[in-house]
Each structure stands twice: as structure tokens, then as C-alpha cells.
Amino acid sequence: MFDLPKFGDGICLARMAELLERLCIDRARLQERSLAITGSNGKGSTAAFCAAIGHAFGLRTGLFTSPHLFHVNERFQIDGVPISDHELDGLSDRIATAITAVSDKRGERFGAFEAMFALACLYFEERDCEFVVFEAGIGGRYDPVRLVGSYITTVTSVDYEHVVLLGNSLELIVSDKSDACAAGGTIIYGENCRALRPHLMEYNRNRKVESLFVRDEIRIGGESAATDRQRFDFAFGAHDFRAMEVALAGSFQLNNAAIAAALFLRWTERARPGEPAVGIESAVRNGLREARWPGRLEVISQDPFTVIDVGHTPDGIRQALASLQQIYGKQNWILVAGVSFDKNTAEVGAALAMEFDTIICTAAHHKGGDPAALAATMHRINPHAHVEIAATIEQAFSASKALAQSRHSRIYVAGGLFTAIEFAALVRGLEATTLPFL
């Protein structure tokens, strides 16, 4: 879409502010209408839940997420519909022209994600979206999403990721993500942030940011799961919603659903005071039940039965695996694993190796790490497993399918987003090499 590097020069906030001004973005209106979603895992699902609730409430709802899976249009949605190619091309030209002017003036290069964030702002403003959900790219302190200045934000979870940019401790990482919230706002923290509560209460105190935590102020109970849905009870403040349903698989989705419900309740309190409680509860129920988000424990084939997960941090991978086993059982799986070259192979291997008897290690075309190194890690951790190396995702696809059919086994694809999505592309009959990742 843009002839730009992935990242621009240094910190982007000043040039992004100038770009939004040149595009005549009403940032004050955007601030009042928006939520910002940050976190290590669960951002996409939580953003999808929020957008589905807003749509169910009758609001024209914009959703900006990253990364996309198959088409860049997926990043920009209104009421669940991705932007058309025609609109995307037109807005891209306008953004590119504005970026050239600002870059020439400031002597700075923009990054591709910055350009896409600006495009989302322009798209949602010109379509007069009444409710907008922005997912951060990396962190929150210097991410473009900070330009939204949202009063209602979340840190869905925290794990070790992008440590060169965010810091090498969970305290540093969660602090960076928390800075997407405007002073005087509210941050909803996911369940795995609770251990950091003392730090976060002090970190947010001087900006008068309210810190709320899933399983503390936001209560979950009555959890139950089946293959096609999950149920849970939700309580927050005066709200007590029983037997909420979620179609997304994985017990970790209850954390994300609870965050989304609490975010929307806080947003309506601020942006639309006086709305009837019964209408809000109905929207939350319908939105959570109808929300869909591909890539997380997604069944992509029935013959052989194949599940993919795009989780890419150790905690996210472990949670997805635990949910896979809870839903479908532990036995009779073939693991196809691949790790991006910028991820920690040892940590990914430790999260997966012991749970599988047959493992095929491979490399995605985009950012794929060394499959031999991953295989060595898997064999060291689980010397009893049969570990194979498939140099390409196409070889892994063919080998796993043949094995699964001969053994009447099932396939689980995990370890990183690009591995999972390129495998899913092959299932769809697409060329994995042609997927336009950023």
C-alpha cells in the first residue's frame, strides 16, 4: 500500500500529530468516540468483541487492527465490513501525498504502520463513525494509538515481547502499554496483569488514571465450555449479567470478553450518559455472542481435522494449548510448529514440545526462523517425540496431512502468526508466498 519502511525515524508522535492536522482529523471528536486496545496477547479478539458490542448497540462502528491475515483491507472495518479496494486506493493516495509534505518539511521518514493508522483515522472520520476501536501496534507510549488520546483503554495481558523497544521486565512493558490512556481516564487490565497491581496503582496515580482488573473489580464466574460456545457470568459495578455466551474458543477469551464488556460500559458512562441499562446489556450480550475473530484456535479443516493458533508469545502459546486440550483432548495430535526469526525459539519450544509425540518443524516464508534450530530445541526438551524438519511450509503441509490421514490423527499449527496463516492459506488453495504481510 505504501512505499515505506515498517518503522519510521525515531519517535513518531510529533510528525503523526502534524500529519493528522494536515488531514483535518478532529482529534477531540475522535478522542470522545474511541477506545484504545493494547496488550501482549488478546488485543485482536478484545477489539473484535468491542466492535461487535458497539455495532449491536446500533452505533456505526469503526475497527482498526493489526496485523492482517490475508488481505490488508481487514485492518480497516466499519460494522464488520472491510474497506473496499476502491476506497482503500483513494485514501492511500491522499495519505501518501500528506506524508510526502510532512516528511519534506520535517526531514523524517514515516513508517508503514503510521500511514495505516492515519488512513484509519481519515476513513472513520469521513464515514462519521460513532464508535471506534483502535488496536495498538507495539506498546502504547510511542505507538500512534496514543494520538487518539482515549480515556477508556485496556492492557489485555502482559508478556515478554519487543523487549528492545518496550523494556526487559514486565513492569516496563506494562507501563509502556498503559501510557496509551489519557490522563483522567480508565485502564482495564487483564487477569494476568494482577500480579503487577501494586506497581500499576502507583504508576497511574499521578495521572489520575483509574486502574481496574479482571477477577478483582471486574468479576467472572460460572464458566463453562463446549465445542461451539462458552458461558460465563459477568459483574462490574452495578451491572450483573448472567450466562453470557461467547463463540470464540479458548478459556482465555473469557478474559477478553470481560474486558470488552467493561470497556463498553465505561465508554457509555462517559460518552452517552443516561442510556437505558437494558439496551446496554442487550448489546453486550449480542455482541459477545456474535463476535468472530479468525486465527485463534480456529478450525480450518475437517479432513484432516486441523486447528491453527496465531499466538506468538510464550504465555499466549501456553494458554492456547491448554484450551485446545480442554476442548478437544490431549491425544492424537500432530504439531506443526514454526517460529519467526525475531522470536525466542527456546521459549516457544518449551511451551509446546512436551505435549506432542509427533512434531514437524518448519519455516514460514515471511520471517521464518531456522527449522533445524527449532527441531533441536524440541528434541532436547522432549527426546521421546518423533521430530521432523520440513524446510518450507508447503512441505510441512503435505507431510502433516499425509501423516494425519494415515494415522487418523489431528493437526495443530502453532508457534507464530505467519506459520499459522501461511498454513491456512494452503488449506484454502492459496499461494503462501503471495500473502502481503507488512
GROMACS .gro file of N, CA, C and O in nm, residues 293-336:
model
  176
  293TRP      N    1  -1.343  -1.387   1.532
  293TRP     CA    2  -1.206  -1.340   1.513
  293TRP      C    3  -1.120  -1.457   1.467
  293TRP      O    4  -1.098  -1.552   1.542
  294PRO      N    5  -1.074  -1.455   1.342
  294PRO     CA    6  -1.001  -1.569   1.289
  294PRO      C    7  -0.861  -1.582   1.348
  294PRO      O    8  -0.802  -1.484   1.396
  295GLY      N    9  -0.810  -1.703   1.344
  295GLY     CA   10  -0.670  -1.727   1.381
  295GLY      C   11  -0.647  -1.778   1.521
  295GLY      O   12  -0.542  -1.838   1.547
  296ARG      N   13  -0.738  -1.756   1.613
  296ARG     CA   14  -0.720  -1.804   1.750
  296ARG      C   15  -0.797  -1.933   1.770
  296ARG      O   16  -0.921  -1.934   1.768
  297LEU      N   17  -0.726  -2.043   1.782
  297LEU     CA   18  -0.786  -2.176   1.793
  297LEU      C   19  -0.896  -2.194   1.688
  297LEU      O   20  -1.005  -2.241   1.716
  298GLU      N   21  -0.861  -2.158   1.567
  298GLU     CA   22  -0.958  -2.165   1.456
  298GLU      C   23  -0.948  -2.301   1.386
  298GLU      O   24  -0.840  -2.345   1.347
  299VAL      N   25  -1.062  -2.366   1.371
  299VAL     CA   26  -1.069  -2.490   1.294
  299VAL      C   27  -1.071  -2.453   1.146
  299VAL      O   28  -1.163  -2.386   1.100
  300ILE      N   29  -0.969  -2.495   1.072
  300ILE     CA   30  -0.960  -2.456   0.931
  300ILE      C   31  -0.985  -2.573   0.837
  300ILE      O   32  -0.995  -2.553   0.716
  301SER      N   33  -0.995  -2.694   0.891
  301SER     CA   34  -1.021  -2.810   0.806
  301SER      C   35  -1.082  -2.920   0.892
  301SER      O   36  -1.046  -2.935   1.010
  302GLN      N   37  -1.170  -2.998   0.830
  302GLN     CA   38  -1.228  -3.114   0.897
  302GLN      C   39  -1.163  -3.245   0.853
  302GLN      O   40  -1.176  -3.346   0.923
  303ASP      N   41  -1.093  -3.244   0.740
  303ASP     CA   42  -1.035  -3.367   0.687
  303ASP      C   43  -0.898  -3.338   0.628
  303ASP      O   44  -0.888  -3.296   0.512
  304PRO      N   45  -0.791  -3.358   0.704
  304PRO     CA   46  -0.791  -3.395   0.846
  304PRO      C   47  -0.828  -3.276   0.934
  304PRO      O   48  -0.811  -3.161   0.893
  305PHE      N   49  -0.875  -3.308   1.054
  305PHE     CA   50  -0.915  -3.202   1.147
  305PHE      C   51  -0.792  -3.120   1.183
  305PHE      O   52  -0.691  -3.171   1.231
  306THR      N   53  -0.800  -2.989   1.155
  306THR     CA   54  -0.684  -2.901   1.169
  306THR      C   55  -0.723  -2.773   1.242
  306THR      O   56  -0.821  -2.708   1.206
  307VAL      N   57  -0.643  -2.738   1.342
  307VAL     CA   58  -0.665  -2.617   1.420
  307VAL      C   59  -0.538  -2.533   1.412
  307VAL      O   60  -0.426  -2.585   1.423
  308ILE      N   61  -0.555  -2.402   1.394
  308ILE     CA   62  -0.440  -2.311   1.397
  308ILE      C   63  -0.456  -2.212   1.512
  308ILE      O   64  -0.568  -2.183   1.556
  309ASP      N   65  -0.342  -2.162   1.559
  309ASP     CA   66  -0.345  -2.052   1.656
  309ASP      C   67  -0.229  -1.959   1.626
  309ASP      O   68  -0.116  -2.002   1.605
  310VAL      N   69  -0.260  -1.828   1.624
  310VAL     CA   70  -0.161  -1.728   1.585
  310VAL      C   71  -0.087  -1.669   1.704
  310VAL      O   72  -0.010  -1.574   1.688
  311GLY      N   73  -0.109  -1.721   1.824
  311GLY     CA   74  -0.037  -1.671   1.941
  311GLY      C   75   0.113  -1.679   1.919
  311GLY      O   76   0.165  -1.776   1.864
  312HIS      N   77   0.186  -1.576   1.964
  312HIS     CA   78   0.328  -1.570   1.934
  312HIS      C   79   0.415  -1.539   2.055
  312HIS      O   80   0.537  -1.529   2.041
  313THR      N   81   0.356  -1.521   2.173
  313THR     CA   82   0.437  -1.506   2.293
  313THR      C   83   0.425  -1.635   2.375
  313THR      O   84   0.327  -1.709   2.362
  314PRO      N   85   0.522  -1.664   2.461
  314PRO     CA   86   0.516  -1.789   2.537
  314PRO      C   87   0.386  -1.806   2.615
  314PRO      O   88   0.327  -1.916   2.614
  315ASP      N   89   0.341  -1.702   2.683
  315ASP     CA   90   0.218  -1.714   2.762
  315ASP      C   91   0.098  -1.738   2.671
  315ASP      O   92   0.011  -1.820   2.700
  316GLY      N   93   0.091  -1.666   2.560
  316GLY     CA   94  -0.019  -1.685   2.466
  316GLY      C   95  -0.022  -1.825   2.408
  316GLY      O   96  -0.128  -1.885   2.390
  317ILE      N   97   0.096  -1.878   2.377
  317ILE     CA   98   0.105  -2.014   2.321
  317ILE      C   99   0.061  -2.117   2.424
  317ILE      O  100  -0.013  -2.210   2.394
  318ARG      N  101   0.105  -2.100   2.548
  318ARG     CA  102   0.066  -2.194   2.654
  318ARG      C  103  -0.084  -2.190   2.680
  318ARG      O  104  -0.149  -2.294   2.697
  319GLN      N  105  -0.142  -2.071   2.683
  319GLN     CA  106  -0.286  -2.060   2.707
  319GLN      C  107  -0.365  -2.125   2.595
  319GLN      O  108  -0.465  -2.194   2.621
  320ALA      N  109  -0.323  -2.102   2.472
  320ALA     CA  110  -0.396  -2.161   2.359
  320ALA      C  111  -0.386  -2.313   2.363
  320ALA      O  112  -0.485  -2.383   2.339
  321LEU      N  113  -0.269  -2.367   2.394
  321LEU     CA  114  -0.252  -2.512   2.401
  321LEU      C  115  -0.339  -2.572   2.510
  321LEU      O  116  -0.403  -2.676   2.491
  322ALA      N  117  -0.343  -2.508   2.627
  322ALA     CA  118  -0.427  -2.558   2.736
  322ALA      C  119  -0.573  -2.561   2.695
  322ALA      O  120  -0.646  -2.656   2.724
  323SER      N  121  -0.617  -2.458   2.624
  323SER     CA  122  -0.757  -2.454   2.580
  323SER      C  123  -0.783  -2.557   2.471
  323SER      O  124  -0.890  -2.620   2.468
  324LEU      N  125  -0.688  -2.577   2.380
  324LEU     CA  126  -0.702  -2.681   2.277
  324LEU      C  127  -0.726  -2.817   2.343
  324LEU      O  128  -0.817  -2.891   2.304
  325GLN      N  129  -0.645  -2.848   2.442
  325GLN     CA  130  -0.656  -2.977   2.509
  325GLN      C  131  -0.785  -2.988   2.590
  325GLN      O  132  -0.845  -3.094   2.599
  326GLN      N  133  -0.828  -2.876   2.649
  326GLN     CA  134  -0.953  -2.876   2.725
  326GLN      C  135  -1.072  -2.903   2.634
  326GLN      O  136  -1.165  -2.977   2.671
  327ILE      N  137  -1.070  -2.845   2.515
  327ILE     CA  138  -1.185  -2.857   2.424
  327ILE      C  139  -1.183  -2.989   2.349
  327ILE      O  140  -1.285  -3.059   2.339
  328TYR      N  141  -1.066  -3.026   2.295
  328TYR     CA  142  -1.059  -3.139   2.202
  328TYR      C  143  -0.983  -3.261   2.256
  328TYR      O  144  -0.978  -3.364   2.190
  329GLY      N  145  -0.924  -3.249   2.375
  329GLY     CA  146  -0.847  -3.359   2.431
  329GLY      C  147  -0.699  -3.350   2.397
  329GLY      O  148  -0.658  -3.277   2.307
  330LYS      N  149  -0.619  -3.428   2.470
  330LYS     CA  150  -0.473  -3.421   2.457
  330LYS      C  151  -0.416  -3.517   2.354
  330LYS      O  152  -0.303  -3.499   2.307
  331GLN      N  153  -0.490  -3.619   2.320
  331GLN     CA  154  -0.434  -3.728   2.240
  331GLN      C  155  -0.452  -3.708   2.090
  331GLN      O  156  -0.541  -3.636   2.045
  332ASN      N  157  -0.361  -3.776   2.015
  332ASN     CA  158  -0.377  -3.793   1.871
  332ASN      C  159  -0.358  -3.664   1.793
  332ASN      O  160  -0.431  -3.637   1.697
  333TRP      N  161  -0.259  -3.585   1.832
  333TRP     CA  162  -0.227  -3.461   1.762
  333TRP      C  163  -0.090  -3.470   1.696
  333TRP      O  164   0.003  -3.528   1.751
  334ILE      N  165  -0.079  -3.409   1.581
  334ILE     CA  166   0.050  -3.381   1.517
  334ILE      C  167   0.071  -3.230   1.526
  334ILE      O  168  -0.016  -3.152   1.487
  335LEU      N  169   0.184  -3.190   1.579
  335LEU     CA  170   0.216  -3.048   1.589
  335LEU      C  171   0.297  -3.003   1.470
  335LEU      O  172   0.400  -3.064   1.438
  336VAL      N  173   0.252  -2.898   1.403
  336VAL     CA  174   0.332  -2.826   1.304
  336VAL      C  175   0.372  -2.694   1.368
  336VAL      O  176   0.286  -2.613   1.404
   0.00000   0.00000   0.00000
